[in-house]
mmCIF file of C-alpha atoms in Angstrom:
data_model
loop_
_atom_site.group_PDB
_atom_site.id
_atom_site.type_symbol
_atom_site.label_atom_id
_atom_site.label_comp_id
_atom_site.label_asym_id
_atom_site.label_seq_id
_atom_site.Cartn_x
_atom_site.Cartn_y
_atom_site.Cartn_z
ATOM 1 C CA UNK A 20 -17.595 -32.565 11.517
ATOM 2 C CA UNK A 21 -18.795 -34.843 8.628
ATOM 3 C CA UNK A 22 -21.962 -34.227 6.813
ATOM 4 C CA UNK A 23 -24.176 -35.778 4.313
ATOM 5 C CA UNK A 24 -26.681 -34.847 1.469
ATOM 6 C CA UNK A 25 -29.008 -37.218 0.465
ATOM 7 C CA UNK A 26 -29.833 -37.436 -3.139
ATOM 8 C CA UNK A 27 -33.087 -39.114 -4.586
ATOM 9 C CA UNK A 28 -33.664 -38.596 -7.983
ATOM 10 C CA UNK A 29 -35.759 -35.323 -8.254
ATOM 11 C CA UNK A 30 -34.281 -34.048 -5.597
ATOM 12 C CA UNK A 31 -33.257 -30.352 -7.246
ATOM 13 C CA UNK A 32 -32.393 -28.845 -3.602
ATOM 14 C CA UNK A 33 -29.866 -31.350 -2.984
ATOM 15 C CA UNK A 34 -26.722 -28.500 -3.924
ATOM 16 C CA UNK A 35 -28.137 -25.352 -2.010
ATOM 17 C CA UNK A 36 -28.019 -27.793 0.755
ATOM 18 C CA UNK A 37 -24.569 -28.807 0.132
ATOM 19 C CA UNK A 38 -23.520 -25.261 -0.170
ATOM 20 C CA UNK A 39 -24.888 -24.467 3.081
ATOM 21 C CA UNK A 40 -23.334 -27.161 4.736
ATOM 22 C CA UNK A 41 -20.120 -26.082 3.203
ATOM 23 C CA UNK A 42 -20.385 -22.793 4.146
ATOM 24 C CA UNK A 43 -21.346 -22.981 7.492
ATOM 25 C CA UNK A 44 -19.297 -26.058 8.637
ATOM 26 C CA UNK A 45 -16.102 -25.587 6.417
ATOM 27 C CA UNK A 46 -15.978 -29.074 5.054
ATOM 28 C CA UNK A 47 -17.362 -30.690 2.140
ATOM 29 C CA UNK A 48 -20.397 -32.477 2.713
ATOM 30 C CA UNK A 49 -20.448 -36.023 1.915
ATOM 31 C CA UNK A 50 -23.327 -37.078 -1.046
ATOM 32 C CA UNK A 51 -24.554 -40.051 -0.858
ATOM 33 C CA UNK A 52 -27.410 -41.309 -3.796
ATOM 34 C CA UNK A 53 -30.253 -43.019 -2.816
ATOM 35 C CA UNK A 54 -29.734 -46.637 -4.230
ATOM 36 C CA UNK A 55 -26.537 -46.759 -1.604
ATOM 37 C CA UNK A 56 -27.201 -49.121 0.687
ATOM 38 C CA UNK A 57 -25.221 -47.596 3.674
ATOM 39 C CA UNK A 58 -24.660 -44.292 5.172
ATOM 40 C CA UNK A 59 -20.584 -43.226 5.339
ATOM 41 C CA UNK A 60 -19.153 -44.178 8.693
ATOM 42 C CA UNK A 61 -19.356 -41.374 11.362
ATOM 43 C CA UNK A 62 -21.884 -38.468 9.943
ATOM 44 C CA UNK A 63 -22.798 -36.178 12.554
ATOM 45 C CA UNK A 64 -25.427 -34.887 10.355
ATOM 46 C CA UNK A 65 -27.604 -35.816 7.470
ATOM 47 C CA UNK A 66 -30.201 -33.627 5.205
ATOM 48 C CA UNK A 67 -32.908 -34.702 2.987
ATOM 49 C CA UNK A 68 -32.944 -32.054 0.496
ATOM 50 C CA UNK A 69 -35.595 -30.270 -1.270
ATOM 51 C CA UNK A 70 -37.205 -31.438 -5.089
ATOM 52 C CA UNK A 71 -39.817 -34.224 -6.144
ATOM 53 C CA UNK A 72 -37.963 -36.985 -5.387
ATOM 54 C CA UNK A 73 -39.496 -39.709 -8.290
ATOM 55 C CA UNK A 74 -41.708 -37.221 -9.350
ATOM 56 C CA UNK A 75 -43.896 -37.498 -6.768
ATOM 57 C CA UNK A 76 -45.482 -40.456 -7.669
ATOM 58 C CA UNK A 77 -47.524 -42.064 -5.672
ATOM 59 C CA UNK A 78 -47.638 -39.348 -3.178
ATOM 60 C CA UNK A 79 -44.794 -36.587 -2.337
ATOM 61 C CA UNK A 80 -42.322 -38.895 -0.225
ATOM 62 C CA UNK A 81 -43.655 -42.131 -0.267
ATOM 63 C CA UNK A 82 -41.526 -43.822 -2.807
ATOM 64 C CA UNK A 83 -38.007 -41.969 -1.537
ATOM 65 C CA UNK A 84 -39.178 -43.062 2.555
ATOM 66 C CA UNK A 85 -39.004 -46.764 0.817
ATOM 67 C CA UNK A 86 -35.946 -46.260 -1.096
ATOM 68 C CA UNK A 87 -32.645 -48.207 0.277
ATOM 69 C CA UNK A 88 -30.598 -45.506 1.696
ATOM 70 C CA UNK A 89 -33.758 -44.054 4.339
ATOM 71 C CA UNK A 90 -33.449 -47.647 6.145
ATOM 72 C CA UNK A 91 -29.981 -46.193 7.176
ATOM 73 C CA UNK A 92 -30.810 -42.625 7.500
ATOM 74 C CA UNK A 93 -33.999 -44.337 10.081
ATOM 75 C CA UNK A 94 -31.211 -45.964 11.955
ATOM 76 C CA UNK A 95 -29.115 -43.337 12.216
ATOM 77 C CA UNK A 96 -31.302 -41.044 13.794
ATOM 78 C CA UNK A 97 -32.626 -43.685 15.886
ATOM 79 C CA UNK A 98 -28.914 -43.477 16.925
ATOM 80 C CA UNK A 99 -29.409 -40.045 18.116
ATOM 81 C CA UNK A 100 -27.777 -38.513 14.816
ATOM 82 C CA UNK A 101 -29.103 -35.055 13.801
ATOM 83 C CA UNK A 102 -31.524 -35.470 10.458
ATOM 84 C CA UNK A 103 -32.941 -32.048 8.760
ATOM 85 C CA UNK A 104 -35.633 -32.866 6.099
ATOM 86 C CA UNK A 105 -36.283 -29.605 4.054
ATOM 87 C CA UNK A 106 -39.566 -29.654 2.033
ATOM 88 C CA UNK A 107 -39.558 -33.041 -0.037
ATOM 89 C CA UNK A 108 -37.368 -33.785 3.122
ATOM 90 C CA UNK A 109 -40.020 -33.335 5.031
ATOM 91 C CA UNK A 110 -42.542 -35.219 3.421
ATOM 92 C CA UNK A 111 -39.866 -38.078 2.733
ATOM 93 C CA UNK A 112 -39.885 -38.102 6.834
ATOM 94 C CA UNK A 113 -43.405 -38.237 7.353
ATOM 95 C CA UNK A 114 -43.711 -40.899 5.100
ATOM 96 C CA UNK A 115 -40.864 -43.090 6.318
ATOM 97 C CA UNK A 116 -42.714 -42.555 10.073
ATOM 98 C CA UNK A 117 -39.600 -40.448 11.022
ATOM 99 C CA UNK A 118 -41.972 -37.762 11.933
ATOM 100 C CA UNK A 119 -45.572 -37.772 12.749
ATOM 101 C CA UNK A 120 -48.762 -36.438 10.263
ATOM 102 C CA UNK A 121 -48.669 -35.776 6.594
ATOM 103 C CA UNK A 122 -48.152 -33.326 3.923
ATOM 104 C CA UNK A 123 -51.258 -32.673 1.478
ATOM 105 C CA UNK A 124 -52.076 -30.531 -0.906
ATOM 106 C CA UNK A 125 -52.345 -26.561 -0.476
ATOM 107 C CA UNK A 126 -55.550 -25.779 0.371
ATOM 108 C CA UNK A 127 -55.887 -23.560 -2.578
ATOM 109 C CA UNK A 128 -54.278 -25.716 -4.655
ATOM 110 C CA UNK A 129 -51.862 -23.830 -5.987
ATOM 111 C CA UNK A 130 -48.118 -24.445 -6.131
ATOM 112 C CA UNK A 131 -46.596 -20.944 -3.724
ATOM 113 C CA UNK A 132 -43.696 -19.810 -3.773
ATOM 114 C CA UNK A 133 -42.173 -16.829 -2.116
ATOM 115 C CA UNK A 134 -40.437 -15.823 1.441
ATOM 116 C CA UNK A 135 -42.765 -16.201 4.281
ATOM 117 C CA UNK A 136 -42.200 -14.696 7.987
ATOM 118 C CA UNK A 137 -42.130 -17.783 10.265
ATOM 119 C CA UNK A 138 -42.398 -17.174 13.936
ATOM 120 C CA UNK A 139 -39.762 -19.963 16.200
ATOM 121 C CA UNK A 140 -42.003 -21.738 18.546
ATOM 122 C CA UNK A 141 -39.011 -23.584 20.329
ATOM 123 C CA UNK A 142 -35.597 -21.946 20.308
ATOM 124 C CA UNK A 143 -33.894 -24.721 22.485
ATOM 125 C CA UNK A 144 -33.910 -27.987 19.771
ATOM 126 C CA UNK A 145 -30.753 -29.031 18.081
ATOM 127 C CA UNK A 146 -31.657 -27.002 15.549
ATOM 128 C CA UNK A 147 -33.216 -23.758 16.691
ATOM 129 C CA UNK A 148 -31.030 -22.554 19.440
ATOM 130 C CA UNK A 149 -29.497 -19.416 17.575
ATOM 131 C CA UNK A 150 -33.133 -18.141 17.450
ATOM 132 C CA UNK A 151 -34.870 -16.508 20.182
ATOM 133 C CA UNK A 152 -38.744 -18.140 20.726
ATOM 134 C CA UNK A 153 -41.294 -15.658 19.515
ATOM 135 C CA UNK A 154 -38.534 -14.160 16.708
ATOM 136 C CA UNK A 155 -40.090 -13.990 12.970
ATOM 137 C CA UNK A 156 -37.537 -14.696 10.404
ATOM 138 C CA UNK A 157 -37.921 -14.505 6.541
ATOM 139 C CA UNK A 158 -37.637 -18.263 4.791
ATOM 140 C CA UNK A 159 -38.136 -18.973 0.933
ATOM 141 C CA UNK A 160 -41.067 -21.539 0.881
ATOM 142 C CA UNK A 161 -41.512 -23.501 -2.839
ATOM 143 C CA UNK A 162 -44.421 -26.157 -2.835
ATOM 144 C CA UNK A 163 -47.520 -27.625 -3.572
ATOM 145 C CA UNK A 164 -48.092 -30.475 -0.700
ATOM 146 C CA UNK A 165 -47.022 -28.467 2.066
ATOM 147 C CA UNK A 166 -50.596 -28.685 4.193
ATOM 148 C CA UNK A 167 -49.745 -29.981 7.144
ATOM 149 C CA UNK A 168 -52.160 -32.744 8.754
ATOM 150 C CA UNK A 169 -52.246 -34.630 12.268
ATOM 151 C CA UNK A 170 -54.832 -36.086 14.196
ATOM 152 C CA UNK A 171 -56.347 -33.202 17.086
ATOM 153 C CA UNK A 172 -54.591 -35.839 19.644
ATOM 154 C CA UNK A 173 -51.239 -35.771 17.725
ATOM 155 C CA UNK A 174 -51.500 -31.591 17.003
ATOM 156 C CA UNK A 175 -52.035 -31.632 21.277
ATOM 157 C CA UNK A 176 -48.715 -33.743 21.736
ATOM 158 C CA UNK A 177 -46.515 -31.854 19.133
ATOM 159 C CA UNK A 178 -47.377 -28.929 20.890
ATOM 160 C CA UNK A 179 -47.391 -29.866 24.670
ATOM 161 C CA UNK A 180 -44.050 -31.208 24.219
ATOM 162 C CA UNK A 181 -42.494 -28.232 22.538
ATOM 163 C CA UNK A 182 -42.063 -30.330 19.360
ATOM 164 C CA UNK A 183 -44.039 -27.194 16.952
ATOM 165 C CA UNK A 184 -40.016 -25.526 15.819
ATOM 166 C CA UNK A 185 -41.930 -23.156 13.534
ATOM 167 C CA UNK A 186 -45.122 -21.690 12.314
ATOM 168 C CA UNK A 187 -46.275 -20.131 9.582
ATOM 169 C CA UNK A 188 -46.775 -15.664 10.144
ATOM 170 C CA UNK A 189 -49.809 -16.179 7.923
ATOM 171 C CA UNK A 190 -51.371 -19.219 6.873
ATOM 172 C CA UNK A 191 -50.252 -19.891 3.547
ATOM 173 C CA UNK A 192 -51.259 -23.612 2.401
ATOM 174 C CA UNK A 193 -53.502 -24.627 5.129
ATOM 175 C CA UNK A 194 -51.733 -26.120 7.710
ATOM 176 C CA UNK A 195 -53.058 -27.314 10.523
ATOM 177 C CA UNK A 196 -52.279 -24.613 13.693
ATOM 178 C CA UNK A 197 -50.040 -22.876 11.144
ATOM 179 C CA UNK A 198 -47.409 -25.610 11.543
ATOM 180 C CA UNK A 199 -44.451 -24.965 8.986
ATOM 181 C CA UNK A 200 -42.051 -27.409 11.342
ATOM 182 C CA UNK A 201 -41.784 -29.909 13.605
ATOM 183 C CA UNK A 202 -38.902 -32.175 15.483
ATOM 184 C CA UNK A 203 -39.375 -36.075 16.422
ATOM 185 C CA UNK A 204 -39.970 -36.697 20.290
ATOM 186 C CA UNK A 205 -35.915 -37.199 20.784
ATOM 187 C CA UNK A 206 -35.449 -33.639 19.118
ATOM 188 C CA UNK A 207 -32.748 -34.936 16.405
ATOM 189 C CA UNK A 208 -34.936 -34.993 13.458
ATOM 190 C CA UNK A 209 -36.807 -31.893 12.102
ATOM 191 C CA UNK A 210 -39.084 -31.600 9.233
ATOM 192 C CA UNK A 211 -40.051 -28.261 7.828
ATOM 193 C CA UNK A 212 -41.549 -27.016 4.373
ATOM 194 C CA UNK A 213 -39.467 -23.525 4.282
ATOM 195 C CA UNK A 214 -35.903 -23.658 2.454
ATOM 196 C CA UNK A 215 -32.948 -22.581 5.062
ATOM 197 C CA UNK A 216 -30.898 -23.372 2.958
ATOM 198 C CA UNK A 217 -31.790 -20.662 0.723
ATOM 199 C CA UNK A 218 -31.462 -17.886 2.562
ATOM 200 C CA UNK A 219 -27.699 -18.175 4.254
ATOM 201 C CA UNK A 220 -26.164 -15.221 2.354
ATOM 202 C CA UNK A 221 -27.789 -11.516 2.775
ATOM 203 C CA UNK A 222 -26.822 -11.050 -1.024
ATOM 204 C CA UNK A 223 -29.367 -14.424 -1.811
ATOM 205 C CA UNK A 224 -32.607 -13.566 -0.151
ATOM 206 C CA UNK A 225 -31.236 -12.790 3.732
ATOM 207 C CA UNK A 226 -29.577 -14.877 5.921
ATOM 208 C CA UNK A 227 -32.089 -15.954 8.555
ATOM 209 C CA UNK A 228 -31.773 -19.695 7.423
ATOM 210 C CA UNK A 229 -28.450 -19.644 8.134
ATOM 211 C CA UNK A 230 -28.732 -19.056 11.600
ATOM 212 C CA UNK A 231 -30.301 -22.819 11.732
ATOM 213 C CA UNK A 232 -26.841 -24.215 9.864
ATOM 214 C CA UNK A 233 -24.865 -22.414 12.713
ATOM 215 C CA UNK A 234 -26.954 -23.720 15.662
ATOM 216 C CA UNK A 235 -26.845 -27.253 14.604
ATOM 217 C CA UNK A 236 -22.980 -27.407 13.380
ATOM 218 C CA UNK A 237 -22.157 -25.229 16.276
ATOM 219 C CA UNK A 238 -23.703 -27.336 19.113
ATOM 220 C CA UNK A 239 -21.945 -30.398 17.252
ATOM 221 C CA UNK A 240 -18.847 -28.890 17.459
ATOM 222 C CA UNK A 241 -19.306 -28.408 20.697
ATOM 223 C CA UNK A 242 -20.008 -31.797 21.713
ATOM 224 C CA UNK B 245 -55.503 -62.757 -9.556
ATOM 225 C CA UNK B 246 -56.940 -59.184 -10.076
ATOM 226 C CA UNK B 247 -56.958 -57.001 -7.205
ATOM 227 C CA UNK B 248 -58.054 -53.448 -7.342
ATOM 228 C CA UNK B 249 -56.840 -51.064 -4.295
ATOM 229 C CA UNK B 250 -59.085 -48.099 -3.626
ATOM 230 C CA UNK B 251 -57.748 -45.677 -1.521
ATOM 231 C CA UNK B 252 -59.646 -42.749 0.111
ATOM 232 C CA UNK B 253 -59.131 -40.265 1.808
ATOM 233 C CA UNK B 254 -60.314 -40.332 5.476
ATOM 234 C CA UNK B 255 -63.397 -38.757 6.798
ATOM 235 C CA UNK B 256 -62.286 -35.671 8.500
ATOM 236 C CA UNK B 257 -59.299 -34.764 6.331
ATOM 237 C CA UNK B 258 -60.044 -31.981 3.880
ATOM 238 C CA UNK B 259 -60.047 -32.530 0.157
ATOM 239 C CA UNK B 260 -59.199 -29.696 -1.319
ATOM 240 C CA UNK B 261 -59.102 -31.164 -4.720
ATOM 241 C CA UNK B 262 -62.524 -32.881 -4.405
ATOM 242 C CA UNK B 263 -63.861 -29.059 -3.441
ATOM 243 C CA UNK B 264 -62.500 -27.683 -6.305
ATOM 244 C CA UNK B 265 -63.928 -29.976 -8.162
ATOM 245 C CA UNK B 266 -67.485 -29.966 -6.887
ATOM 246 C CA UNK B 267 -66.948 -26.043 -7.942
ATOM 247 C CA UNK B 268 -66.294 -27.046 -11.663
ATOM 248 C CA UNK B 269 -69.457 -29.632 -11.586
ATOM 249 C CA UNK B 270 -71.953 -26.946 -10.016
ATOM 250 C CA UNK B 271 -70.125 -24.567 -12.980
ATOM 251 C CA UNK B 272 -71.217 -26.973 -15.465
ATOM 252 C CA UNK B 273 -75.112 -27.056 -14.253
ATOM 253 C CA UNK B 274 -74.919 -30.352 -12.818
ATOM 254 C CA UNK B 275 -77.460 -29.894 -9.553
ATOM 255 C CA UNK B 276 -77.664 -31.734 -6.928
ATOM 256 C CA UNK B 277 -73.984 -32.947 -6.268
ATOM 257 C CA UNK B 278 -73.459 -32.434 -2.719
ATOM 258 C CA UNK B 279 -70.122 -33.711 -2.011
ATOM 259 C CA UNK B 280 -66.839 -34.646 -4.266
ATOM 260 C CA UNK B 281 -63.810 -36.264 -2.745
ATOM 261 C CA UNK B 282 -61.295 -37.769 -4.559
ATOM 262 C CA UNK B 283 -59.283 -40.692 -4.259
ATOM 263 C CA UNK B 284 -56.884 -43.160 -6.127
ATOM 264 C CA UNK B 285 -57.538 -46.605 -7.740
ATOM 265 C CA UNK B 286 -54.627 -48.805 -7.931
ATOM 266 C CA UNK B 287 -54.821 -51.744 -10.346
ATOM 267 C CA UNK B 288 -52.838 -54.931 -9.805
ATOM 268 C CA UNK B 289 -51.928 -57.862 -11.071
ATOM 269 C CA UNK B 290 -50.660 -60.480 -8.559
ATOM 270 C CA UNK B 291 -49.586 -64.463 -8.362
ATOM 271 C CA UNK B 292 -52.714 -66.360 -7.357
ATOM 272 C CA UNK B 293 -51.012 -67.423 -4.204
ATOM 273 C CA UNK B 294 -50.593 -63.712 -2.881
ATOM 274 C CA UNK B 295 -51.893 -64.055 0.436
ATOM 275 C CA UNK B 296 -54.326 -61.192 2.620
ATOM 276 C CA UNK B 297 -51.944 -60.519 4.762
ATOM 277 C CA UNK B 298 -49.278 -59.559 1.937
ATOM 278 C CA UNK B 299 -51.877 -57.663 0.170
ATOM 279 C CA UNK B 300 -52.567 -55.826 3.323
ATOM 280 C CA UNK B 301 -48.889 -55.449 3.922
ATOM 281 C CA UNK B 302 -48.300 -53.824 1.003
ATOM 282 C CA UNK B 303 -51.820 -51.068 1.275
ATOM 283 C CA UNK B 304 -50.445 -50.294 5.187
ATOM 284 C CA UNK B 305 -46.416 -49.676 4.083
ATOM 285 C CA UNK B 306 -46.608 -48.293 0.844
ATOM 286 C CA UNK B 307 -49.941 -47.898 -1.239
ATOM 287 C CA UNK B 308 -51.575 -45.831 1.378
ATOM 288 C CA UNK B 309 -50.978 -43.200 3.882
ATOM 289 C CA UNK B 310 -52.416 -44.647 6.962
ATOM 290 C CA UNK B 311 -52.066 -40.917 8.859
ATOM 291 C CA UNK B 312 -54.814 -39.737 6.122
ATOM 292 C CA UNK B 313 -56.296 -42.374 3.345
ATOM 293 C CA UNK B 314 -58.417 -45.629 4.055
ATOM 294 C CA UNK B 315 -58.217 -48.682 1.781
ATOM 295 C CA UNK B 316 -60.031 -51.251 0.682
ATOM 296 C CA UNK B 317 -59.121 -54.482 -1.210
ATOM 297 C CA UNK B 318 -61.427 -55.834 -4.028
ATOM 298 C CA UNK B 319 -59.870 -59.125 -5.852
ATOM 299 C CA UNK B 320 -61.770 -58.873 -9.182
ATOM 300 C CA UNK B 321 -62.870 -62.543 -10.235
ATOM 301 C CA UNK B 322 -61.291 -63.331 -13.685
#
């Protein structure tokens, strides 16, 4: 089992992730920084953490989707390898085309930050298959572009193909159909705006994230 | 050569921003204004031999967001 952080610079999520990882899996992660060119030989899974990778300039992702390391982390999960974007991970992903729509502003504007019940809209993806479909679990969210857009046409597709992994309980930040996160049409890559990764020990804010960690490493493992 | 890239935001896609601020400008007594939406002006100074499609190139892959902003290329005479 060999797994990878991605750090951009911004990125302030980058060692909850790497915790996690650690935790759950047994093994160090791997970090790799964002000018590297290539990806370590052999990672069964890489995260894009959390954080405003070059200070969101530009808009939240675009500059880290261009930076060298994502033309790997794009070919490895064209490979088939498992890639978790969390928050700025996500919008990194949307931006690099990994995964459809974009991340905009909240609605109201205003940065939120708190633990928000998600309900799991697909509990057989790489990622989700410790959760049971209709379960709500409690996940830290932290952002201000976290308002979810798509086309009606693309919204249709996510969700006819069983690509929505999680919506919001309550509509926080204006997403569109209360989508919080969503897997590529292969199923290894998923983007989502709650933090996991901050809530793997019942002493830290519950553990329902970690559940994710233990799907993913577990059906690896497996493999 | 000048070139000036204005980037909108699509018609359709909610601006919350550009609401927010039509709120302020309706605060301030200004009547009349019946929609705001913002967007972002990107000012650039390129060799002479730059060609459209580059310029286009560089609006589709980086300067814009395709999924939710136009953009429109103005090369400002000198």
């Amino acid at each position: 089992m060999k797994t990878a952080v991605v750090t951009f610079p911004g990125s302030n999520c980058d060692r909850d992730m790497w915790v996690a990882l650690r935790d759950v899996s047994g093994k160090d992660p791997v970090k790799v920084w964002h000018g590297d060119a290539d990806l370590p030989d052999g990672l069964d899974f890489i995260a894009l953490p959390g954080g405003f990778s070059y200070g969101d300039y530009l808009r939240s992702g675009a500059m880290a989707a261009n930076s060298p390391i994502m033309r790997s982390v794009a070919a490895a999960a064209e490979r088939g390898v498992p890639v978790l974007g969390v928050c700025n991970g996500f919008q990194v992903l949307t931006e690099a085309r990994l995964l459809p729509g974009a991340l905009m502003r909240n609605a109201k504007q205003t940065f939120i930050c708190r633990t928000v019940p998600l309900v799991v809209e697909n509990d057989t993806s790489l990622f989700t298959s410790a959760y049971t479909k209709g379960e709500t679990i409690h996940i830290p969210v932290a952002h201000h572009d976290g308002n979810y857009f798509a086309e009606d046409a693309v919204l249709d597709r996510l969700e006819g193909e069983g690509r929505v992994a999680f919506r919001y309980g309550e509509n926080w930040n204006g997403s569109r159909r209360d989508i919080a996160g969503i897997l590529n049409e292969a199923g290894n890559v998923l983007g989502m705006m709650p933090h996991p990764e901050r809530a793997i020990e019942a002493d830290h804010g519950g553990s329902d994230g970690r559940r994710l960690f233990e799907g993913v490493i577990g059906s690896l493992v497996g493999v | 050569m000048k070139v000036r890239i204005h980037v909108s935001l699509k018609p359709g896609v909610l601006d919350p921003q550009g609401r927010a601020v039509h709120h302020a400008l309706d605060g301030l007594g200004f009547e009349g204004v019946q929609d705001v939406r913002i967007g972002r002006l990107v000012e650039m100074e390129v060799a002479d031999s730059t060609t459209d499609e580059a310029l286009d190139e560089m609006c589709s892959r980086l300067l814009a967001n395709t999924v939710i902003e136009n953009y429109r290329i103005e090369k400002v005479d000198a």
